[in-house]
Short mmCIF file of C-alpha atoms in Angstrom, two decimals:
data_model
loop_
_atom_site.label_atom_id
_atom_site.label_comp_id
_atom_site.label_asym_id
_atom_site.label_seq_id
_atom_site.Cartn_x
_atom_site.Cartn_y
_atom_site.Cartn_z
CA MET S 121 69.20 -106.56 -137.54
CA SER S 122 65.74 -105.16 -137.79
CA ASP S 123 62.09 -106.41 -137.96
CA ASP S 124 63.07 -109.82 -136.36
CA GLU S 125 65.54 -110.58 -139.26
CA GLU S 126 66.82 -114.20 -138.43
CA LEU S 127 70.53 -114.89 -138.04
CA PRO S 128 72.08 -117.23 -140.65
CA PRO S 129 72.26 -120.80 -139.55
CA SER S 130 75.47 -122.02 -137.80
CA LYS S 131 76.33 -125.40 -136.24
CA LEU S 132 76.43 -123.52 -132.85
CA GLY S 133 72.49 -123.99 -133.08
CA THR S 134 72.54 -127.42 -133.32
CA LYS S 135 72.21 -129.66 -130.26
CA GLU S 136 74.48 -132.23 -131.76
CA HIS S 137 77.43 -129.48 -131.49
CA TRP S 138 76.98 -128.73 -128.06
CA ASP S 139 76.66 -132.48 -127.03
CA MET S 140 80.01 -133.08 -128.65
CA VAL S 141 81.49 -129.87 -126.86
CA TYR S 142 80.53 -130.98 -123.60
CA ASP S 143 81.40 -134.72 -124.03
CA CYS S 144 84.95 -133.55 -125.03
CA ARG S 145 85.06 -131.50 -122.01
CA ALA S 146 84.34 -134.49 -119.89
CA ASP S 147 87.14 -136.59 -121.60
CA GLU S 148 89.67 -134.00 -121.59
CA GLN S 149 89.23 -131.75 -118.50
CA ASP S 150 89.73 -132.78 -114.65
CA ILE S 151 86.37 -133.31 -112.61
CA GLY S 152 85.12 -129.86 -111.58
CA ASP S 153 87.08 -127.91 -114.18
CA GLU S 154 84.49 -125.54 -115.69
CA GLY S 155 86.34 -124.74 -118.86
CA GLU S 156 85.73 -121.84 -121.10
CA VAL S 157 83.06 -119.21 -119.67
CA TRP S 158 81.09 -118.03 -122.56
CA PHE S 159 81.41 -114.35 -122.89
CA GLY S 160 84.00 -114.29 -120.10
CA GLU S 161 83.86 -113.78 -116.23
CA ASP S 162 83.17 -110.15 -117.02
CA SER S 163 79.47 -111.05 -117.96
CA VAL S 164 78.80 -113.35 -115.09
CA HIS S 165 80.03 -110.57 -112.62
CA LYS S 166 77.72 -108.14 -114.26
CA MET S 167 74.74 -110.28 -114.23
CA ARG S 168 75.38 -111.50 -110.54
CA ALA S 169 75.74 -107.73 -109.62
CA TRP S 170 72.35 -106.93 -111.25
CA ALA S 171 70.86 -109.66 -109.09
CA HIS S 172 72.30 -108.65 -106.02
CA ASP S 173 70.89 -105.10 -106.61
CA ASN S 174 67.34 -105.99 -107.66
CA LEU S 175 66.19 -109.20 -105.94
CA PRO S 176 64.32 -109.06 -102.73
CA SER S 177 66.19 -110.49 -99.63
CA THR S 178 64.98 -114.01 -98.65
CA SER S 179 63.01 -114.22 -95.51
CA GLY S 180 62.40 -117.80 -94.27
CA LYS S 181 61.60 -119.21 -98.19
CA PRO S 182 64.43 -119.62 -100.80
CA LEU S 183 64.29 -117.51 -103.77
CA ARG S 184 64.03 -119.76 -107.02
CA ILE S 185 66.58 -119.06 -109.48
CA LEU S 186 66.91 -120.85 -113.07
CA GLU S 187 69.60 -120.67 -115.81
CA CYS S 188 68.35 -121.61 -119.06
CA GLY S 189 71.03 -123.56 -121.05
CA SER S 190 73.19 -123.65 -117.93
CA GLY S 191 76.20 -125.22 -119.40
CA ASN S 192 79.00 -125.37 -117.01
CA GLY S 193 76.91 -123.72 -114.55
CA THR S 194 79.52 -121.02 -113.76
CA LEU S 195 76.61 -118.22 -113.72
CA LEU S 196 74.10 -120.29 -111.73
CA LEU S 197 76.89 -121.10 -109.02
CA SER S 198 77.70 -117.47 -108.71
CA PHE S 199 74.80 -117.46 -106.22
CA LEU S 200 76.77 -119.77 -103.82
CA THR S 201 78.19 -116.45 -102.65
CA THR S 202 77.43 -112.77 -102.32
CA PRO S 203 80.26 -110.26 -103.11
CA ASP S 204 79.18 -108.00 -100.12
CA PRO S 205 80.60 -108.11 -96.80
CA ASP S 206 77.66 -106.57 -95.34
CA ALA S 207 75.02 -108.66 -96.77
CA GLU S 208 73.21 -111.42 -94.99
CA PRO S 209 73.32 -114.93 -96.25
CA GLN S 210 70.79 -115.71 -98.65
CA GLN S 211 68.62 -118.87 -99.29
CA TYR S 212 68.34 -119.91 -102.95
CA HIS S 213 66.95 -122.84 -104.76
CA LEU S 214 69.19 -123.00 -108.08
CA THR S 215 68.10 -124.92 -110.91
CA GLY S 216 69.84 -125.55 -114.11
CA ILE S 217 68.54 -126.79 -117.44
CA ASP S 218 70.27 -127.71 -120.49
CA TYR S 219 69.38 -130.14 -123.35
CA SER S 220 73.05 -131.56 -123.30
CA GLU S 221 73.15 -134.51 -120.77
CA GLY S 222 76.94 -133.77 -120.99
CA ALA S 223 76.34 -130.21 -119.98
CA VAL S 224 74.34 -131.36 -116.71
CA LYS S 225 77.13 -133.71 -115.71
CA LEU S 226 79.60 -130.92 -116.00
CA GLY S 227 77.50 -128.57 -114.06
CA GLU S 228 77.18 -131.20 -111.20
CA SER S 229 80.87 -131.76 -111.22
CA VAL S 230 81.79 -127.90 -111.07
CA GLU S 231 79.14 -127.35 -108.33
CA LYS S 232 80.78 -130.12 -106.29
CA ALA S 233 84.16 -128.82 -106.83
CA ARG S 234 83.17 -125.15 -106.35
CA ARG S 235 81.55 -126.30 -102.90
CA VAL S 236 84.65 -127.83 -101.64
CA ALA S 237 86.81 -124.79 -102.61
CA ILE S 238 84.50 -122.48 -100.84
CA GLU S 239 84.66 -124.52 -97.75
CA GLU S 240 88.32 -124.80 -97.99
CA GLY S 241 88.44 -121.13 -98.40
CA ASP S 242 90.19 -121.23 -101.87
CA GLU S 243 91.10 -117.68 -102.88
CA ASP S 244 90.78 -118.45 -106.58
CA VAL S 245 87.00 -119.02 -105.83
CA ILE S 246 85.85 -117.22 -102.73
CA ASP S 247 86.95 -113.58 -101.57
CA ILE S 248 87.70 -112.76 -97.92
CA ASP S 249 84.73 -110.45 -98.22
CA ASP S 250 82.23 -112.82 -99.65
CA VAL S 251 79.08 -114.13 -97.70
CA VAL S 252 78.36 -117.60 -98.46
CA ASN S 253 74.59 -118.51 -98.98
CA GLU S 254 72.47 -121.38 -98.33
CA CYS S 255 71.83 -122.91 -101.56
CA THR S 256 70.32 -126.20 -102.88
CA CYS S 257 71.16 -126.87 -106.65
CA GLU S 258 69.43 -129.15 -109.18
CA TRP S 259 70.60 -129.78 -112.47
CA ARG S 260 68.04 -131.16 -115.30
CA VAL S 261 68.06 -132.48 -118.99
CA GLY S 262 65.41 -130.58 -120.68
CA ASP S 263 64.04 -129.20 -123.73
CA LEU S 264 63.15 -125.54 -123.15
CA LEU S 265 61.55 -125.05 -126.59
CA ARG S 266 59.32 -128.09 -126.38
CA ASP S 267 58.68 -129.16 -122.78
CA GLU S 268 56.17 -127.43 -120.58
CA TYR S 269 57.04 -126.93 -117.06
CA GLN S 270 54.50 -126.76 -114.46
CA GLU S 271 56.48 -124.27 -112.19
CA THR S 272 57.93 -120.94 -112.20
CA TRP S 273 60.97 -119.10 -111.04
CA ASP S 274 61.59 -115.57 -109.38
CA LEU S 275 64.71 -115.18 -111.64
CA VAL S 276 65.24 -116.71 -114.95
CA MET S 277 68.72 -115.90 -116.61
CA ASP S 278 70.05 -116.60 -120.15
CA LYS S 279 73.77 -116.22 -120.89
CA GLY S 280 73.95 -116.88 -124.67
CA THR S 281 71.27 -119.57 -124.82
CA PHE S 282 69.10 -117.37 -126.93
CA ASP S 283 72.04 -116.50 -129.17
CA ALA S 284 72.83 -120.34 -129.80
CA LEU S 285 69.08 -121.27 -130.49
CA ALA S 286 68.85 -118.10 -132.76
CA LEU S 287 71.51 -119.77 -134.91
CA SER S 288 69.19 -122.72 -135.53
CA ASP S 289 67.00 -122.99 -138.60
CA GLU S 290 65.34 -126.25 -137.56
CA PRO S 291 61.47 -125.57 -137.41
CA ILE S 292 59.68 -126.53 -134.11
CA ALA S 293 56.88 -128.89 -135.12
CA GLU S 294 55.23 -128.90 -131.94
CA LYS S 295 55.05 -125.00 -132.19
CA GLY S 296 53.54 -124.73 -135.41
CA GLY S 297 56.80 -124.97 -137.52
CA ARG S 298 58.25 -121.80 -135.98
CA LEU S 299 61.96 -121.23 -135.56
CA PRO S 300 63.55 -121.53 -132.07
CA SER S 301 64.46 -117.74 -132.00
CA GLN S 302 60.58 -117.08 -132.47
CA VAL S 303 59.42 -119.88 -129.86
CA TYR S 304 61.98 -119.18 -127.16
CA PRO S 305 60.67 -115.92 -125.89
CA GLU S 306 57.46 -117.23 -125.09
CA GLN S 307 58.69 -120.30 -123.52
CA VAL S 308 61.03 -118.45 -121.25
CA ALA S 309 58.16 -116.06 -120.18
CA LYS S 310 56.05 -118.93 -118.80
CA LEU S 311 59.12 -119.87 -116.38
CA VAL S 312 59.09 -116.37 -114.65
CA SER S 313 56.83 -116.03 -111.64
CA PRO S 314 54.46 -113.07 -111.80
CA GLY S 315 56.42 -110.07 -110.66
CA GLY S 316 59.70 -111.98 -111.14
CA PHE S 317 62.62 -111.17 -113.36
CA PHE S 318 64.15 -112.46 -116.64
CA LEU S 319 67.80 -111.36 -117.21
CA ILE S 320 69.39 -112.03 -120.64
CA THR S 321 72.87 -111.33 -121.93
CA SER S 322 73.22 -111.39 -125.71
CA CYS S 323 76.18 -111.02 -128.12
CA ASN S 324 74.08 -111.59 -131.43
CA PHE S 325 71.33 -108.87 -130.83
CA THR S 326 71.39 -105.41 -129.74
CA GLU S 327 69.45 -104.06 -126.74
CA GLU S 328 66.88 -102.71 -128.73
CA GLU S 329 66.42 -105.88 -130.69
CA VAL S 330 66.27 -108.04 -127.45
CA ILE S 331 63.61 -105.62 -126.05
CA LYS S 332 61.68 -105.97 -129.38
CA ARG S 333 61.56 -109.62 -129.23
CA TYR S 334 60.88 -110.16 -125.41
CA THR S 335 58.00 -107.59 -125.19
CA LYS S 336 55.71 -108.65 -127.99
CA PRO S 337 52.19 -108.92 -127.25
CA GLY S 338 51.27 -112.16 -125.53
CA VAL S 339 54.75 -112.79 -124.29
CA GLY S 340 54.04 -111.29 -120.94
CA LEU S 341 57.21 -109.73 -120.21
CA SER S 342 57.95 -105.83 -119.59
CA PHE S 343 61.45 -103.99 -119.94
CA HIS S 344 62.77 -103.55 -116.57
CA VAL S 345 65.89 -101.42 -116.47
CA PRO S 346 68.35 -100.02 -119.02
CA HIS S 347 71.81 -101.70 -118.92
CA LYS S 348 74.76 -100.37 -121.12
CA SER S 349 76.42 -102.50 -123.59
CA PHE S 350 80.04 -103.22 -122.92
CA SER S 351 82.89 -104.89 -124.95
CA PHE S 352 84.10 -108.36 -124.20
CA GLY S 353 86.76 -110.73 -124.86
CA GLY S 354 89.14 -107.96 -126.11
CA LYS S 355 87.64 -108.26 -129.76
CA LYS S 356 87.07 -104.91 -131.15
CA GLY S 357 83.71 -104.27 -132.55
CA GLN S 358 81.90 -106.82 -130.57
CA THR S 359 79.47 -106.10 -127.70
CA VAL S 360 77.43 -107.75 -125.33
CA CYS S 361 74.11 -106.34 -123.95
CA THR S 362 72.47 -107.47 -120.73
CA VAL S 363 68.70 -106.77 -120.45
CA ALA S 364 66.29 -107.21 -117.56
CA PHE S 365 62.52 -107.84 -117.90
CA THR S 366 59.86 -108.35 -115.21
CA ARG S 367 56.56 -110.88 -115.74
CA ASP S 368 53.76 -108.86 -115.77
CA LYS S 369 51.21 -109.58 -112.77
CA ALA S 370 47.73 -110.54 -113.56
CA VAL S 371 45.51 -107.77 -112.45
CA ALA S 372 41.79 -107.98 -112.08
CA ASN S 373 40.48 -104.37 -112.76
CA GLY S 374 37.33 -104.53 -114.50
CA ASN S 375 38.52 -102.29 -117.27
CA GLY S 376 36.79 -104.25 -120.05
CA HIS S 377 39.92 -105.93 -121.29
CA ALA S 378 41.27 -109.45 -120.61
CA THR S 379 43.76 -111.91 -122.41
CA PRO S 380 41.74 -114.85 -123.60
CA VAL S 381 43.03 -118.45 -124.06
CA ALA S 382 42.24 -118.19 -127.80
CA GLN S 383 40.70 -115.31 -129.88
CA PRO S 384 37.21 -115.78 -131.11
CA VAL S 385 37.11 -117.20 -134.66
CA GLN S 386 34.14 -115.13 -135.23
CA PRO S 387 33.22 -111.67 -133.47
CA ASP S 388 29.99 -113.07 -132.18
CA ASP S 389 31.85 -116.29 -130.82
CA PRO S 390 32.17 -116.73 -127.07
CA LEU S 391 35.03 -115.79 -125.23
CA PHE S 392 36.70 -118.73 -123.36
CA LEU S 393 38.47 -118.17 -120.11
CA CYS S 394 39.79 -120.79 -117.76
CA VAL S 395 39.32 -120.16 -114.09
CA ASP S 396 37.65 -122.02 -111.19
CA ASP S 397 34.06 -121.96 -109.80
CA GLN S 398 32.47 -121.76 -113.28
CA LYS S 399 29.03 -120.26 -112.27
CA VAL S 400 30.07 -117.52 -109.91
CA MET S 401 32.92 -116.46 -112.17
CA THR S 402 30.76 -116.41 -115.43
CA GLU S 403 28.08 -114.07 -113.62
CA LEU S 404 31.04 -111.83 -112.46
CA LEU S 405 32.96 -111.47 -115.66
CA THR S 406 29.75 -111.40 -118.12
CA PRO S 407 29.29 -107.74 -117.22
CA PHE S 408 32.68 -106.78 -118.19
CA PHE S 409 32.74 -108.12 -121.81
CA GLY S 410 31.00 -107.45 -124.85
CA GLY S 411 30.35 -110.98 -125.61
CA GLU S 412 29.03 -113.97 -123.87
CA VAL S 413 31.70 -115.45 -121.36
CA LYS S 414 32.10 -119.23 -120.80
CA VAL S 415 34.20 -120.15 -117.90
CA HIS S 416 35.56 -123.70 -118.18
CA ASN S 417 38.02 -125.82 -116.11
CA ASP S 418 41.23 -125.71 -118.12
CA ALA S 419 40.96 -129.57 -118.58
CA LEU S 420 38.00 -128.92 -121.35
CA LEU S 421 40.64 -127.26 -123.53
CA LEU S 422 42.07 -130.70 -123.96
CA GLY S 423 38.61 -131.50 -125.87
CA GLY S 424 40.30 -129.99 -128.98
CA GLY S 425 41.65 -133.52 -129.16
CA LEU S 426 37.78 -134.82 -129.72
CA LEU S 427 37.42 -132.31 -132.44
CA LYS S 428 40.89 -133.11 -134.22
CA HIS S 429 40.28 -136.94 -134.34
CA ASN S 430 36.70 -136.30 -134.97
CA VAL S 431 35.39 -138.62 -132.31
CA PRO S 432 32.41 -138.03 -130.00
CA TRP S 433 33.96 -138.49 -126.40
CA GLY S 434 37.09 -139.33 -124.67
CA VAL S 435 38.86 -139.00 -121.32
CA ALA S 436 41.24 -135.85 -120.75
CA VAL S 437 43.94 -135.84 -118.31
CA ILE S 438 46.20 -133.05 -116.86
CA ALA S 439 49.15 -134.32 -114.75
CA GLY S 440 51.41 -131.44 -113.96
CA THR S 441 52.12 -130.14 -110.37
CA GLY S 442 48.60 -131.12 -109.70
CA SER S 443 46.02 -133.47 -111.61
CA ILE S 444 42.44 -133.86 -112.93
CA ALA S 445 40.88 -136.40 -115.11
CA VAL S 446 37.76 -135.35 -117.03
CA GLY S 447 35.28 -137.18 -119.11
CA VAL S 448 34.33 -134.92 -122.25
CA GLU S 449 32.09 -135.27 -125.09
CA VAL S 450 30.73 -133.41 -128.06
CA ASP S 451 27.04 -132.61 -127.44
CA ALA S 452 24.12 -131.98 -129.96
CA GLN S 453 25.32 -128.44 -130.82
CA GLY S 454 29.01 -129.85 -131.64
CA GLU S 455 30.46 -128.20 -128.59
CA VAL S 456 32.80 -130.16 -126.26
CA VAL S 457 31.35 -130.34 -122.80
CA GLN S 458 32.15 -131.83 -119.43
CA ALA S 459 30.43 -135.33 -118.97
CA ALA S 460 32.00 -136.48 -115.81
CA ARG S 461 34.95 -135.54 -113.65
CA ARG S 462 37.31 -137.32 -111.09
CA GLY S 463 40.49 -135.27 -109.16
CA GLY S 464 41.34 -132.03 -109.17
CA TYR S 465 40.78 -131.44 -105.40
CA GLY S 466 44.20 -130.35 -104.69
CA TYR S 467 47.20 -132.20 -103.07
CA LEU S 468 45.58 -132.93 -99.77
CA LEU S 469 42.48 -134.95 -101.33
CA GLY S 470 43.54 -135.48 -104.93
CA ASP S 471 46.42 -134.88 -107.26
CA ASP S 472 46.89 -138.55 -107.90
CA GLY S 473 49.55 -139.16 -110.41
CA SER S 474 50.77 -135.50 -110.35
CA ALA S 475 54.56 -134.37 -110.07
CA TYR S 476 53.90 -133.85 -106.41
CA ASP S 477 52.12 -137.38 -106.01
CA VAL S 478 55.30 -139.07 -107.95
CA SER S 479 57.52 -137.21 -105.67
CA ARG S 480 55.53 -137.94 -102.63
CA CYS S 481 55.46 -141.67 -103.42
CA ALA S 482 59.30 -141.50 -104.08
CA ILE S 483 60.33 -140.06 -100.79
CA ARG S 484 58.05 -142.63 -98.96
CA ALA S 485 59.49 -145.49 -101.00
CA ALA S 486 63.01 -144.15 -100.40
CA VAL S 487 62.33 -143.93 -96.81
CA ASP S 488 60.66 -147.52 -96.82
CA ALA S 489 63.74 -148.95 -98.42
CA PHE S 490 66.16 -147.16 -95.94
CA ASP S 491 64.11 -148.58 -93.12
CA ALA S 492 64.38 -151.84 -94.63
CA GLY S 493 67.95 -151.77 -94.25
CA GLU S 494 68.52 -151.48 -98.33
CA PRO S 495 71.46 -149.67 -99.70
CA ASP S 496 71.05 -146.12 -101.13
CA GLY S 497 70.29 -146.28 -104.94
CA PRO S 498 70.59 -143.52 -107.25
CA LEU S 499 67.15 -141.87 -106.49
CA SER S 500 67.90 -142.09 -102.67
CA ALA S 501 70.86 -139.91 -103.29
CA ARG S 502 69.14 -137.42 -105.51
CA ILE S 503 66.47 -136.91 -102.90
CA SER S 504 69.02 -136.60 -100.20
CA LYS S 505 70.84 -134.00 -102.50
CA HIS S 506 67.52 -132.13 -103.04
CA PHE S 507 66.81 -131.77 -99.34
CA GLY S 508 70.32 -131.14 -98.39
CA ILE S 509 70.43 -134.12 -95.85
CA GLN S 510 72.97 -136.72 -95.39
CA SER S 511 70.47 -139.59 -96.10
CA VAL S 512 66.78 -140.16 -96.69
CA ASN S 513 66.16 -140.87 -93.08
CA GLY S 514 66.28 -137.17 -92.67
CA ALA S 515 63.66 -136.61 -95.34
CA LEU S 516 60.73 -136.82 -93.11
CA SER S 517 61.69 -133.51 -91.05
CA GLU S 518 62.22 -131.77 -94.57
CA VAL S 519 58.85 -132.83 -95.83
CA LEU S 520 56.84 -132.51 -92.59
CA ASN S 521 58.20 -129.21 -91.64
CA LEU S 522 55.78 -127.95 -88.82
CA SER S 523 57.41 -124.73 -88.53
CA ALA S 524 56.25 -123.59 -91.81
CA ASP S 525 53.53 -120.96 -91.82
CA PRO S 526 50.14 -122.21 -93.78
CA ILE S 527 51.12 -120.35 -97.01
CA GLN S 528 54.56 -121.69 -97.37
CA ALA S 529 53.19 -125.33 -96.20
CA THR S 530 50.73 -125.06 -99.04
CA ASN S 531 52.78 -123.52 -101.58
CA GLU S 532 56.42 -123.51 -101.36
CA GLN S 533 56.71 -126.64 -99.74
CA LYS S 534 54.36 -128.23 -102.32
CA LEU S 535 56.47 -127.04 -105.00
CA ARG S 536 59.44 -128.23 -103.27
CA ILE S 537 58.40 -131.66 -102.97
CA SER S 538 57.23 -131.60 -106.81
CA ASP S 539 60.36 -130.53 -107.89
CA LEU S 540 61.73 -134.02 -107.25
CA SER S 541 59.51 -135.45 -110.06
CA PRO S 542 62.16 -135.17 -112.96
CA ALA S 543 64.78 -136.96 -110.84
CA VAL S 544 62.10 -139.81 -110.35
CA ILE S 545 61.38 -140.02 -113.70
CA GLU S 546 65.03 -139.91 -115.11
CA CYS S 547 65.87 -142.82 -112.38
CA TYR S 548 62.75 -144.71 -113.62
CA THR S 549 63.97 -144.65 -117.15
CA SER S 550 67.67 -145.25 -116.50
CA THR S 551 69.18 -148.77 -117.25
CA PRO S 552 68.59 -150.52 -115.19
CA PRO S 553 65.68 -148.64 -113.52
CA ASP S 554 65.96 -147.59 -110.09
CA PRO S 555 63.71 -150.12 -107.76
CA VAL S 556 62.74 -147.17 -105.65
CA ALA S 557 61.76 -144.95 -108.72
CA VAL S 558 59.61 -147.96 -110.26
CA THR S 559 57.94 -148.23 -106.83
CA ALA S 560 56.99 -144.58 -106.85
CA VAL S 561 55.96 -144.19 -110.37
CA ARG S 562 53.57 -147.26 -110.42
CA ALA S 563 52.35 -146.04 -106.82
CA ALA S 564 51.39 -142.70 -108.39
CA CYS S 565 49.99 -144.06 -111.35
CA CYS S 566 47.75 -146.50 -109.99
CA PRO S 567 45.03 -144.24 -108.47
CA LEU S 568 45.10 -142.01 -111.64
CA ALA S 569 44.79 -144.93 -113.88
CA ASP S 570 41.72 -145.91 -111.72
CA SER S 571 40.08 -142.64 -112.19
CA ILE S 572 40.54 -142.95 -115.85
CA VAL S 573 38.90 -146.59 -115.97
CA GLN S 574 35.97 -145.43 -113.74
CA LEU S 575 35.47 -142.43 -116.18
CA ALA S 576 35.55 -144.49 -118.98
CA ARG S 577 33.10 -147.28 -117.87
CA GLN S 578 30.78 -144.53 -116.39
CA LEU S 579 30.75 -143.02 -120.13
CA LEU S 580 30.33 -146.43 -121.69
CA ALA S 581 27.33 -147.19 -119.91
CA ARG S 582 25.42 -144.00 -121.38
CA PRO S 583 24.59 -143.43 -125.01
CA LEU S 584 26.03 -140.50 -126.80
CA PRO S 585 24.12 -137.11 -126.97
CA ASP S 586 22.77 -138.63 -130.37
CA GLY S 587 21.60 -141.71 -128.88
CA SER S 588 24.17 -143.75 -130.36
CA GLN S 589 26.38 -146.43 -128.41
CA ARG S 590 29.70 -145.30 -127.14
CA THR S 591 32.58 -147.50 -127.94
CA LEU S 592 36.34 -147.26 -126.86
CA GLN S 593 37.33 -147.23 -130.57
CA ASN S 594 35.62 -143.87 -131.10
CA ALA S 595 37.14 -142.40 -127.96
CA VAL S 596 40.54 -140.40 -127.56
CA PHE S 597 42.70 -140.25 -124.40
CA THR S 598 44.12 -136.74 -124.49
CA CYS S 599 46.64 -135.54 -121.91
CA CYS S 600 49.05 -132.83 -121.09
CA GLY S 601 51.32 -131.79 -118.17
CA GLY S 602 54.96 -132.09 -117.37
CA VAL S 603 54.63 -135.63 -115.95
CA VAL S 604 52.14 -137.39 -118.01
CA ARG S 605 53.94 -136.19 -121.14
CA GLN S 606 56.73 -138.16 -120.29
CA GLU S 607 56.52 -141.18 -122.57
CA ALA S 608 57.73 -143.74 -119.90
CA TYR S 609 55.37 -142.61 -117.30
CA ARG S 610 52.55 -142.30 -119.73
CA ARG S 611 53.23 -145.78 -121.02
CA CYS S 612 53.13 -147.37 -117.32
CA LEU S 613 49.82 -145.49 -116.81
CA LEU S 614 48.07 -146.68 -119.92
CA GLU S 615 49.32 -150.12 -119.46
CA MET S 616 47.52 -150.21 -115.96
CA VAL S 617 44.40 -148.73 -117.90
CA LYS S 618 44.66 -151.46 -120.39
CA GLU S 619 44.94 -154.28 -117.81
CA GLU S 620 41.42 -153.17 -116.64
CA GLY S 621 40.20 -153.74 -120.35
CA ILE S 622 40.16 -150.04 -121.21
CA GLU S 623 42.10 -149.08 -124.37
CA PHE S 624 41.31 -146.01 -126.30
CA GLY S 625 41.13 -145.66 -130.07
CA SER S 626 43.24 -142.72 -130.02
CA ILE S 627 45.94 -141.14 -127.70
CA GLU S 628 46.81 -137.30 -127.91
CA PRO S 629 49.62 -136.02 -125.80
CA VAL S 630 49.54 -132.53 -125.86
CA SER S 631 52.25 -129.78 -125.20
CA ASP S 632 50.43 -126.70 -126.01
CA VAL S 633 46.67 -126.97 -124.52
CA ALA S 634 45.43 -123.70 -125.84
CA ARG S 635 46.98 -124.38 -129.33
CA SER S 636 45.57 -127.91 -129.25
CA GLY S 637 42.04 -126.31 -128.53
CA ALA S 638 42.28 -123.95 -131.17
CA GLU S 639 43.41 -126.62 -133.78
CA GLY S 640 40.39 -128.67 -132.78
CA LEU S 641 38.06 -125.47 -133.43
CA VAL S 642 39.72 -125.29 -136.84
CA ALA S 643 39.27 -128.75 -137.89
CA ARG S 644 35.75 -128.60 -136.64
CA SER S 645 35.07 -125.43 -138.83
CA THR S 646 36.47 -127.27 -141.85
CA ARG S 647 34.22 -130.15 -141.52
CA LYS S 648 31.17 -128.13 -141.65
#
């Protein structure tokens, strides 16, 4: 294959196929039986050996490791132990994401069985020289092609997932109708921490083809080290290649080059960058660029929804790991500008309705339920598993960790808490919904809904820049972020807003903020 030639479509590229595969495994196999290992154990051993040789040793904080399309979890769970008698026990936070619910259930089952086998010293699972690591595991149902995750990992792994997705000819509407094989490299690169690693094993692409696809401009990955191809499965003529990449670190070196959020439409158009402290950054950056630099809060990019719907004002909300609500309007020159703002103050003073806030409210609600003598429900069990504790009664000591240094307390600990939000939303949308999850989601939504209502009322009291009257019918509510893009959460949020008499004429959930902004600019230019 060359020039990004696409593979012929196959049932292996469909979600329906993998749902059926994992449903059948659940019906036919014993609990904890991992079943077939794609590419065989040899590829798992080689990827695990690469990680052992290249990952830094943990020192106080766990390394975050993600497997994309985790399936039965065999690769991810290889990190429960280290095959080196001289190694020190390591700390890992392991995450498996798969779009098949059956795969996630299988991964959880295999993890449980694997931990029991390790504890019992089962020689089929653990060698006498293996070192047992300190690991927490979480398993998520997620769509890596469409979902936007407001978090990153130190190591992201793929063993055959890209191969399977490349066999799909179903375009991704949310990504401009491009094929999964074209979207996936960009999506997976976002999951890698700056300076972190992406490790991929493929049987459908050569090493050169993998490198070409994952080092394209804008992807943000660089080829790390060569790794020879090797035969697998005893099938003559078939090879597997394993390739490692690093995520490029952002470097502010004043060399006159920067990666913009969106390229200027015309040569004289301003270059838009999204950073904090707008005035200071504008003054610092302007000398380094040939054109005018306008520095804006990233929430302003959601203003593309105004241009797309051709409305003069609205409220933009970002609710991912953090949160902010911004009132936006189109000024007399046709530019989207910030008219008001609430939130965005960080997790100590704000972040209402964010992943962190949802998780915080869930922990508090679970502890309240425990103190009231209520039996543990599904969410309480998920919280206990997340923190590696026997019951939610021990959650406070995990959350209020006074031994953490300031950097860990403000970064790693915040992310550790935020990581609970998918479990909270999942329990909130289950049938019947978990009462603790319902309490948590409503508690998190309430202050964010209040911010939206206050912004809307504040702007409704003012005329538009052209002097005309604002109405809710000519306003848009636009939002992005891993939490607010969840339909059930967004519905709860907007119902609270509606109860206060605020109902927007248009609702615009956004998965790709930069793309939405660019589409808004295009829509505006076509109306001129």
